[in-house]
mmCIF file of C-alpha atoms in Angstrom:
data_model
loop_
_atom_site.group_PDB
_atom_site.id
_atom_site.type_symbol
_atom_site.label_atom_id
_atom_site.label_comp_id
_atom_site.label_asym_id
_atom_site.label_seq_id
_atom_site.Cartn_x
_atom_site.Cartn_y
_atom_site.Cartn_z
ATOM 1 C CA MET A 8 7.533 -12.031 -13.950
ATOM 2 C CA ARG A 9 8.417 -8.319 -12.726
ATOM 3 C CA THR A 10 11.131 -6.237 -13.992
ATOM 4 C CA PHE A 11 12.822 -5.175 -11.057
ATOM 5 C CA GLY A 12 13.033 -7.013 -7.213
ATOM 6 C CA ARG A 13 10.868 -6.102 -4.294
ATOM 7 C CA GLY A 14 13.944 -5.872 -1.909
ATOM 8 C CA THR A 15 14.356 -8.730 0.860
ATOM 9 C CA ARG A 16 11.571 -9.030 2.861
ATOM 10 C CA ARG A 17 11.290 -10.043 6.801
ATOM 11 C CA LEU A 18 9.217 -12.770 8.043
ATOM 12 C CA LEU A 19 7.445 -10.699 9.836
ATOM 13 C CA SER A 20 6.824 -11.035 13.689
ATOM 14 C CA SER A 21 5.082 -9.071 16.666
ATOM 15 C CA ALA A 22 2.215 -8.537 18.251
ATOM 16 C CA VAL A 23 -1.934 -9.724 17.081
ATOM 17 C CA VAL A 24 -4.244 -6.861 16.081
ATOM 18 C CA ALA A 25 -8.005 -7.851 16.527
ATOM 19 C CA THR A 26 -11.838 -6.839 17.735
ATOM 20 C CA ALA A 27 -13.310 -4.254 15.383
ATOM 21 C CA VAL A 28 -14.221 -1.464 14.644
ATOM 22 C CA ALA A 29 -15.831 0.575 12.776
ATOM 23 C CA VAL A 30 -15.014 4.152 12.093
ATOM 24 C CA ALA A 31 -15.622 6.969 9.307
ATOM 25 C CA THR A 32 -13.731 9.126 7.579
ATOM 26 C CA THR A 33 -14.302 10.943 4.210
ATOM 27 C CA PRO A 34 -12.211 9.055 1.018
ATOM 28 C CA PHE A 35 -9.469 10.936 -0.225
ATOM 29 C CA ALA A 36 -10.104 12.261 -3.390
ATOM 30 C CA ALA A 37 -13.759 13.616 -1.535
ATOM 31 C CA ALA A 38 -12.485 15.299 1.126
ATOM 32 C CA ALA A 39 -9.932 15.056 4.470
ATOM 33 C CA SER A 40 -10.590 12.961 7.269
ATOM 34 C CA SER A 41 -11.523 14.400 10.782
ATOM 35 C CA GLY A 42 -9.093 15.368 12.490
ATOM 36 C CA HIS A 43 -7.599 16.086 9.469
ATOM 37 C CA HIS A 44 -6.079 19.561 7.778
ATOM 38 C CA PRO A 45 -6.642 19.873 4.600
ATOM 39 C CA ARG A 46 -3.936 19.151 1.989
ATOM 40 C CA VAL A 47 -2.479 21.773 -0.726
ATOM 41 C CA THR A 48 -4.514 21.243 -3.275
ATOM 42 C CA LYS A 49 -2.288 20.598 -6.697
ATOM 43 C CA SER A 50 -3.351 19.241 -10.695
ATOM 44 C CA GLY A 51 -2.574 15.809 -11.490
ATOM 45 C CA PRO A 52 -2.262 12.672 -10.714
ATOM 46 C CA VAL A 53 -2.259 10.662 -7.586
ATOM 47 C CA SER A 54 0.923 9.627 -6.239
ATOM 48 C CA VAL A 55 1.472 7.263 -4.174
ATOM 49 C CA ALA A 56 5.098 5.967 -2.159
ATOM 50 C CA TYR A 57 5.463 2.653 -0.817
ATOM 51 C CA VAL A 58 7.961 2.756 2.203
ATOM 52 C CA GLU A 59 9.986 -0.117 3.284
ATOM 53 C CA VAL A 60 10.193 0.371 6.748
ATOM 54 C CA ASN A 61 12.060 -2.200 8.014
ATOM 55 C CA ASN A 62 14.730 0.460 6.060
ATOM 56 C CA ASN A 63 13.905 3.454 5.941
ATOM 57 C CA GLY A 64 11.025 6.566 7.480
ATOM 58 C CA MET A 65 8.158 7.093 7.109
ATOM 59 C CA GLU A 66 8.436 11.220 7.408
ATOM 60 C CA ASN A 67 10.770 11.375 4.302
ATOM 61 C CA VAL A 68 7.527 10.989 2.118
ATOM 62 C CA GLY A 69 7.021 14.510 3.469
ATOM 63 C CA LYS A 70 9.802 15.625 2.544
ATOM 64 C CA TYR A 71 9.322 16.454 -1.164
ATOM 65 C CA THR A 72 7.474 19.515 -2.727
ATOM 66 C CA LEU A 73 6.537 20.933 -6.217
ATOM 67 C CA SER A 74 8.180 24.666 -6.879
ATOM 68 C CA ASP A 75 4.392 25.524 -5.295
ATOM 69 C CA GLY A 76 4.640 23.564 -1.880
ATOM 70 C CA SER A 77 2.350 21.445 -2.356
ATOM 71 C CA PRO A 78 3.546 17.411 -1.530
ATOM 72 C CA VAL A 79 4.400 15.510 -4.850
ATOM 73 C CA PHE A 80 3.203 12.318 -2.644
ATOM 74 C CA ASP A 81 -0.904 12.527 -2.030
ATOM 75 C CA VAL A 82 -0.669 8.416 -0.470
ATOM 76 C CA ALA A 83 1.881 7.358 1.967
ATOM 77 C CA VAL A 84 2.262 2.901 2.469
ATOM 78 C CA ILE A 85 3.317 1.744 4.972
ATOM 79 C CA PHE A 86 4.674 -1.440 3.726
ATOM 80 C CA ALA A 87 4.130 -3.756 5.366
ATOM 81 C CA ALA A 88 2.182 -5.641 8.338
ATOM 82 C CA ASN A 89 1.098 -9.614 7.262
ATOM 83 C CA ILE A 90 -1.837 -11.432 7.316
ATOM 84 C CA ASN A 91 -0.651 -14.883 9.399
ATOM 85 C CA TYR A 92 -1.899 -18.180 10.480
ATOM 86 C CA ASP A 93 -1.864 -20.409 14.260
ATOM 87 C CA GLY A 94 -3.019 -22.583 12.844
ATOM 88 C CA ALA A 95 -7.167 -22.119 12.723
ATOM 89 C CA ASN A 96 -7.687 -18.911 12.211
ATOM 90 C CA ALA A 97 -5.572 -15.854 10.060
ATOM 91 C CA TYR A 98 -4.319 -12.892 12.254
ATOM 92 C CA LEU A 99 -2.977 -9.451 11.824
ATOM 93 C CA TYR A 100 1.053 -9.368 12.496
ATOM 94 C CA PHE A 101 3.591 -6.657 12.785
ATOM 95 C CA ASN A 102 6.526 -6.803 13.460
ATOM 96 C CA PRO A 103 9.420 -4.327 15.218
ATOM 97 C CA GLN A 104 9.515 -1.951 12.516
ATOM 98 C CA VAL A 105 5.667 -1.464 12.110
ATOM 99 C CA GLN A 106 4.703 -1.414 15.270
ATOM 100 C CA SER A 107 7.523 0.997 15.907
ATOM 101 C CA VAL A 108 5.651 2.472 12.612
ATOM 102 C CA LEU A 109 2.352 2.695 14.869
ATOM 103 C CA ASP A 110 3.291 3.849 18.162
ATOM 104 C CA ASN A 111 4.589 6.484 16.888
ATOM 105 C CA ALA A 112 2.270 7.808 14.481
ATOM 106 C CA GLU A 113 2.531 11.083 16.082
ATOM 107 C CA THR A 114 6.283 11.792 14.310
ATOM 108 C CA THR A 115 5.588 9.057 11.596
ATOM 109 C CA ILE A 116 1.709 9.544 10.272
ATOM 110 C CA ARG A 117 0.036 12.357 12.104
ATOM 111 C CA PRO A 118 2.703 15.200 10.140
ATOM 112 C CA LEU A 119 1.759 14.049 6.743
ATOM 113 C CA GLN A 120 -1.580 13.296 7.396
ATOM 114 C CA GLN A 121 -1.322 17.590 8.023
ATOM 115 C CA LYS A 122 0.017 17.751 5.237
ATOM 116 C CA GLY A 123 -2.975 16.448 3.541
ATOM 117 C CA ILE A 124 -1.041 12.681 2.532
ATOM 118 C CA LYS A 125 -3.090 9.490 3.781
ATOM 119 C CA VAL A 126 -1.324 7.215 4.730
ATOM 120 C CA VAL A 127 -2.126 3.487 4.673
ATOM 121 C CA LEU A 128 -1.160 0.011 5.528
ATOM 122 C CA SER A 129 -0.277 -2.568 3.843
ATOM 123 C CA ILE A 130 -1.170 -6.134 4.265
ATOM 124 C CA LEU A 131 0.917 -8.511 3.092
ATOM 125 C CA GLY A 132 1.284 -12.669 2.971
ATOM 126 C CA ASN A 133 4.105 -14.258 5.102
ATOM 127 C CA HIS A 134 4.800 -17.673 3.366
ATOM 128 C CA GLN A 135 1.996 -19.510 6.624
ATOM 129 C CA GLY A 136 -0.894 -20.289 4.381
ATOM 130 C CA ALA A 137 -3.061 -17.746 5.125
ATOM 131 C CA GLY A 138 -3.716 -15.232 2.266
ATOM 132 C CA PHE A 139 -6.739 -13.187 0.963
ATOM 133 C CA ALA A 140 -8.138 -15.513 -1.313
ATOM 134 C CA ASN A 141 -8.199 -18.934 0.742
ATOM 135 C CA PHE A 142 -10.975 -18.038 4.238
ATOM 136 C CA PRO A 143 -12.943 -20.913 4.815
ATOM 137 C CA SER A 144 -15.566 -18.745 5.111
ATOM 138 C CA GLN A 145 -17.686 -15.665 5.323
ATOM 139 C CA GLN A 146 -17.157 -15.601 8.850
ATOM 140 C CA ALA A 147 -13.590 -15.998 8.650
ATOM 141 C CA ALA A 148 -13.101 -13.076 6.393
ATOM 142 C CA SER A 149 -15.256 -10.690 7.763
ATOM 143 C CA ALA A 150 -13.275 -11.584 11.624
ATOM 144 C CA PHE A 151 -9.854 -10.966 9.537
ATOM 145 C CA ALA A 152 -11.423 -7.952 8.427
ATOM 146 C CA GLY A 153 -12.468 -7.121 11.592
ATOM 147 C CA GLN A 154 -8.738 -7.149 12.898
ATOM 148 C CA LEU A 155 -7.703 -4.334 9.672
ATOM 149 C CA ALA A 156 -10.606 -2.048 10.366
ATOM 150 C CA ASP A 157 -9.710 -2.779 14.510
ATOM 151 C CA ALA A 158 -6.066 -1.315 12.955
ATOM 152 C CA VAL A 159 -7.248 1.591 11.352
ATOM 153 C CA ALA A 160 -9.352 3.265 14.099
ATOM 154 C CA ARG A 161 -6.344 2.456 16.830
ATOM 155 C CA TYR A 162 -3.284 4.069 14.805
ATOM 156 C CA GLY A 163 -5.572 6.585 13.328
ATOM 157 C CA LEU A 164 -4.625 5.662 9.155
ATOM 158 C CA ASP A 165 -6.319 6.321 6.219
ATOM 159 C CA GLY A 166 -7.414 3.071 5.074
ATOM 160 C CA ILE A 167 -5.587 -0.633 3.975
ATOM 161 C CA ASP A 168 -3.847 -1.901 1.142
ATOM 162 C CA LEU A 169 -4.109 -4.978 -0.023
ATOM 163 C CA ASP A 170 -1.163 -6.885 -1.615
ATOM 164 C CA ASP A 171 -2.443 -10.610 -2.123
ATOM 165 C CA GLU A 172 1.784 -12.267 -2.273
ATOM 166 C CA TYR A 173 3.972 -14.270 -0.803
ATOM 167 C CA ALA A 174 0.655 -16.110 1.022
ATOM 168 C CA ASP A 175 1.893 -20.019 0.266
ATOM 169 C CA TYR A 176 -1.472 -21.427 0.375
ATOM 170 C CA GLY A 177 -1.924 -24.593 1.136
ATOM 171 C CA ASN A 178 1.174 -24.315 4.053
ATOM 172 C CA ASN A 179 0.387 -25.176 7.273
ATOM 173 C CA GLY A 180 -2.779 -27.248 6.253
ATOM 174 C CA THR A 181 -4.252 -23.998 4.891
ATOM 175 C CA GLY A 182 -6.679 -24.351 1.953
ATOM 176 C CA GLN A 183 -5.612 -23.519 -1.471
ATOM 177 C CA PRO A 184 -7.702 -19.454 -3.351
ATOM 178 C CA ASN A 185 -11.491 -20.017 -3.656
ATOM 179 C CA ASP A 186 -14.148 -17.993 -5.499
ATOM 180 C CA SER A 187 -15.731 -16.517 -2.464
ATOM 181 C CA SER A 188 -13.334 -15.592 0.174
ATOM 182 C CA PHE A 189 -11.234 -11.785 -1.408
ATOM 183 C CA VAL A 190 -14.759 -11.120 -2.445
ATOM 184 C CA HIS A 191 -16.095 -11.135 0.867
ATOM 185 C CA LEU A 192 -13.175 -9.909 2.834
ATOM 186 C CA VAL A 193 -12.968 -6.615 0.430
ATOM 187 C CA SER A 194 -17.260 -6.447 1.525
ATOM 188 C CA ALA A 195 -16.804 -6.776 4.999
ATOM 189 C CA LEU A 196 -13.574 -4.201 4.762
ATOM 190 C CA ARG A 197 -16.024 -1.664 2.737
ATOM 191 C CA ASP A 198 -18.529 -2.331 5.781
ATOM 192 C CA ASP A 199 -16.350 -2.203 8.595
ATOM 193 C CA LEU A 200 -13.893 1.435 7.119
ATOM 194 C CA PRO A 201 -17.594 2.862 4.658
ATOM 195 C CA ASP A 202 -15.106 6.340 3.818
ATOM 196 C CA LYS A 203 -11.674 5.387 4.288
ATOM 197 C CA LEU A 204 -9.285 4.246 1.550
ATOM 198 C CA LEU A 205 -8.980 0.469 -0.185
ATOM 199 C CA THR A 206 -6.548 -0.391 -2.493
ATOM 200 C CA PHE A 207 -5.218 -3.056 -3.722
ATOM 201 C CA TYR A 208 -1.891 -3.822 -5.391
ATOM 202 C CA PHE A 209 -3.170 -6.132 -8.658
ATOM 203 C CA ILE A 210 -1.204 -9.555 -8.151
ATOM 204 C CA GLY A 211 -1.465 -12.721 -6.820
ATOM 205 C CA PRO A 212 -4.958 -15.141 -6.598
ATOM 206 C CA SER A 213 -7.279 -12.394 -5.789
ATOM 207 C CA ALA A 214 -6.562 -10.424 -8.908
ATOM 208 C CA SER A 215 -8.554 -13.431 -10.605
ATOM 209 C CA ARG A 216 -10.712 -13.626 -7.983
ATOM 210 C CA LEU A 217 -12.784 -9.859 -7.844
ATOM 211 C CA SER A 218 -16.071 -11.034 -8.468
ATOM 212 C CA TYR A 219 -18.893 -14.209 -6.770
ATOM 213 C CA ASN A 220 -22.359 -14.713 -6.903
ATOM 214 C CA GLY A 221 -23.076 -10.913 -8.578
ATOM 215 C CA VAL A 222 -20.415 -9.410 -5.682
ATOM 216 C CA ASP A 223 -17.740 -6.733 -7.897
ATOM 217 C CA ALA A 224 -15.208 -6.737 -4.795
ATOM 218 C CA GLY A 225 -12.789 -4.165 -7.591
ATOM 219 C CA ALA A 226 -15.499 -1.981 -7.332
ATOM 220 C CA LYS A 227 -15.198 -1.525 -3.900
ATOM 221 C CA PHE A 228 -11.746 -0.415 -4.064
ATOM 222 C CA ASP A 229 -10.903 3.331 -4.119
ATOM 223 C CA TYR A 230 -7.977 2.941 -6.394
ATOM 224 C CA SER A 231 -5.615 -0.236 -7.953
ATOM 225 C CA TRP A 232 -2.264 -0.252 -9.097
ATOM 226 C CA ASN A 233 -0.057 -2.040 -11.722
ATOM 227 C CA ALA A 234 2.177 -4.708 -9.712
ATOM 228 C CA TYR A 235 5.770 -4.874 -12.010
ATOM 229 C CA TYR A 236 7.872 -2.249 -11.639
ATOM 230 C CA GLY A 237 9.195 -0.322 -14.475
ATOM 231 C CA THR A 238 5.547 -0.970 -16.750
ATOM 232 C CA TRP A 239 3.103 -0.437 -17.566
ATOM 233 C CA SER A 240 -0.056 -2.954 -17.388
ATOM 234 C CA VAL A 241 -3.653 -1.631 -16.604
ATOM 235 C CA PRO A 242 -4.855 -2.996 -13.044
ATOM 236 C CA ASN A 243 -8.518 -5.685 -14.569
ATOM 237 C CA VAL A 244 -10.816 -4.271 -11.689
ATOM 238 C CA SER A 245 -13.882 -2.119 -12.186
ATOM 239 C CA LEU A 246 -12.933 1.733 -11.504
ATOM 240 C CA PRO A 247 -12.296 4.466 -13.559
ATOM 241 C CA LYS A 248 -8.735 5.742 -15.162
ATOM 242 C CA GLU A 249 -8.690 8.404 -12.300
ATOM 243 C CA ARG A 250 -8.983 5.476 -9.928
ATOM 244 C CA LEU A 251 -5.819 3.136 -11.674
ATOM 245 C CA SER A 252 -1.991 3.004 -12.238
ATOM 246 C CA PRO A 253 -0.795 1.192 -15.128
ATOM 247 C CA ALA A 254 2.663 3.077 -14.707
ATOM 248 C CA ALA A 255 4.677 1.717 -11.714
ATOM 249 C CA VAL A 256 8.261 2.627 -10.848
ATOM 250 C CA GLU A 257 10.713 2.022 -8.001
ATOM 251 C CA ILE A 258 12.431 4.860 -7.128
ATOM 252 C CA ASN A 259 16.548 4.772 -8.483
ATOM 253 C CA GLY A 260 15.824 1.182 -9.856
ATOM 254 C CA THR A 261 13.321 1.820 -12.805
ATOM 255 C CA PRO A 262 16.041 3.897 -14.320
ATOM 256 C CA PRO A 263 14.657 8.131 -14.579
ATOM 257 C CA GLY A 264 14.062 7.829 -18.234
ATOM 258 C CA THR A 265 11.444 4.819 -17.525
ATOM 259 C CA ALA A 266 10.140 6.681 -14.903
ATOM 260 C CA GLN A 267 9.396 10.027 -16.930
ATOM 261 C CA GLY A 268 7.832 7.775 -19.400
ATOM 262 C CA LEU A 269 5.942 6.258 -18.002
ATOM 263 C CA ALA A 270 4.456 9.560 -16.225
ATOM 264 C CA HIS A 271 3.990 10.991 -19.392
ATOM 265 C CA GLN A 272 2.104 7.958 -20.415
ATOM 266 C CA THR A 273 0.041 8.336 -17.573
ATOM 267 C CA VAL A 274 -1.178 11.830 -18.213
ATOM 268 C CA ALA A 275 -1.426 11.406 -22.395
ATOM 269 C CA GLU A 276 -4.099 8.619 -21.693
ATOM 270 C CA GLY A 277 -5.425 10.155 -18.764
ATOM 271 C CA TYR A 278 -5.257 7.709 -15.798
ATOM 272 C CA GLY A 279 -5.592 9.690 -12.256
ATOM 273 C CA VAL A 280 -2.990 7.769 -10.927
ATOM 274 C CA PHE A 281 0.764 7.423 -10.191
ATOM 275 C CA LEU A 282 2.604 4.598 -8.513
ATOM 276 C CA THR A 283 6.320 4.624 -6.833
ATOM 277 C CA TYR A 284 7.889 2.021 -4.438
ATOM 278 C CA ASN A 285 11.139 2.637 -2.169
ATOM 279 C CA LEU A 286 11.931 6.056 -1.137
ATOM 280 C CA GLY A 287 14.657 6.054 0.816
ATOM 281 C CA GLY A 288 16.269 8.618 2.776
ATOM 282 C CA GLY A 289 18.497 11.144 1.496
ATOM 283 C CA ASP A 290 18.085 13.193 -1.079
ATOM 284 C CA GLN A 291 16.357 12.365 -4.161
ATOM 285 C CA HIS A 292 14.852 15.132 -5.693
ATOM 286 C CA ASP A 293 15.757 14.228 -9.174
ATOM 287 C CA TYR A 294 14.535 10.648 -9.188
ATOM 288 C CA VAL A 295 11.983 12.159 -8.483
ATOM 289 C CA SER A 296 11.297 15.297 -10.192
ATOM 290 C CA SER A 297 12.259 12.484 -13.474
ATOM 291 C CA PHE A 298 8.059 11.852 -12.960
ATOM 292 C CA THR A 299 7.051 14.900 -11.312
ATOM 293 C CA ARG A 300 7.808 17.680 -14.356
ATOM 294 C CA GLU A 301 5.418 14.579 -16.623
ATOM 295 C CA LEU A 302 2.429 14.615 -13.689
ATOM 296 C CA TYR A 303 2.933 17.947 -12.664
ATOM 297 C CA GLY A 304 5.331 20.683 -14.854
ATOM 298 C CA SER A 305 7.178 21.011 -12.165
ATOM 299 C CA ASP A 306 10.156 19.610 -10.432
ATOM 300 C CA ALA A 307 10.272 18.080 -6.515
ATOM 301 C CA VAL A 308 12.062 19.797 -4.351
ATOM 302 C CA TYR A 309 13.612 18.239 -1.154
ATOM 303 C CA THR A 310 13.043 20.177 2.057
ATOM 304 C CA GLY A 311 14.310 18.143 4.764
ATOM 305 C CA ARG A 312 17.307 15.984 6.301
ATOM 306 C CA PRO A 313 16.498 11.851 5.615
ATOM 307 C CA THR A 314 15.392 10.019 8.310
ATOM 308 C CA ALA A 315 16.215 6.666 8.612
ATOM 309 C CA VAL A 316 14.486 3.407 10.745
ATOM 310 C CA GLN A 317 15.817 3.626 14.767
ATOM 311 C CA HIS A 318 16.236 0.170 15.266
ATOM 312 C CA ALA A 319 17.958 -2.634 16.911
ATOM 313 C CA ALA A 320 19.954 -4.631 13.986
ATOM 314 C CA GLN A 321 17.974 -8.043 13.307
ATOM 315 C CA PRO A 322 18.830 -10.692 10.719
ATOM 316 C CA ARG A 323 17.869 -10.253 6.854
ATOM 317 C CA ARG A 324 16.369 -12.785 5.379
ATOM 318 C CA THR A 325 14.000 -12.798 1.834
ATOM 319 C CA ALA A 326 10.567 -13.699 1.156
ATOM 320 C CA CYS A 327 12.034 -16.837 -1.201
ATOM 321 C CA GLY A 328 14.423 -17.330 0.821
ATOM 322 C CA SER A 329 18.307 -17.403 0.234
ATOM 323 C CA SER A 330 17.533 -15.447 -3.009
ATOM 324 C CA PRO A 331 15.488 -12.284 -3.823
ATOM 325 C CA PRO A 332 11.956 -13.103 -4.678
ATOM 326 C CA GLN A 333 10.871 -11.345 -8.434
ATOM 327 C CA GLY A 334 8.145 -9.224 -7.079
ATOM 328 C CA ARG A 335 8.520 -6.569 -5.163
#
């Protein structure tokens, strides 16, 4: 059970994205993608920031630097789009907040990319029975991968993050997780997005179904990270240490002393990624500094005003009904 909840969810709904378009940009660790400015070089682990865009602006990720001016965060994750189900097929859904971030990419995404921060879209289950682990065929998995690839191309994103939570496998007559589904999906995604980031939030049925028929899906990811905030747990994915984050912290949820300790352990044990969740608006440089001092030998500097989401208020639901979920 995770130490800290990831907050409430909305059931996501909006336009469907379809049609595969394969495009290539360079991997984060190798070079900046086409049309993106190279990031200011810094030494140390890759820092990742998940942003709950129902409540907070993506722009906040770019408002933290180290003392030398380089960005604190290297990867910003739009949390989250959904895998939904129409009674026959899985399809990609955006809620109004996610759609707004994507539609306004020139102000929400491009400024981050111009700082060298990669922006990826997280995909999450939505209680409808469709998930990454229960595609009934390779063709079905490839079709959904095509929708994800199209979204990356359409909105100029740097990759896709997979989070196998809240699928509620079996709902609406869907199947239970099978051994081949996730491997087929990840393989198709890597084929469609050969030079984009693919990241894996290590949780759910997919986490125990990484290999099928001699194919290791884990090796196709760029990064994978621990899913339990305030803890240290090495993801069981066949990636080198520099591509893994055993540490996971919820900003202002995980105690700062714990965040500092996890950052210290990350460096001491030679891991190359540090995961954070729930970066909000306002000046949180004191908390962010609790881990940047250990990761980079520098305090964090807050450089701008907070950006909140600009949407009409909507009813909130938790992922599991009336009680907050135990996970993210």
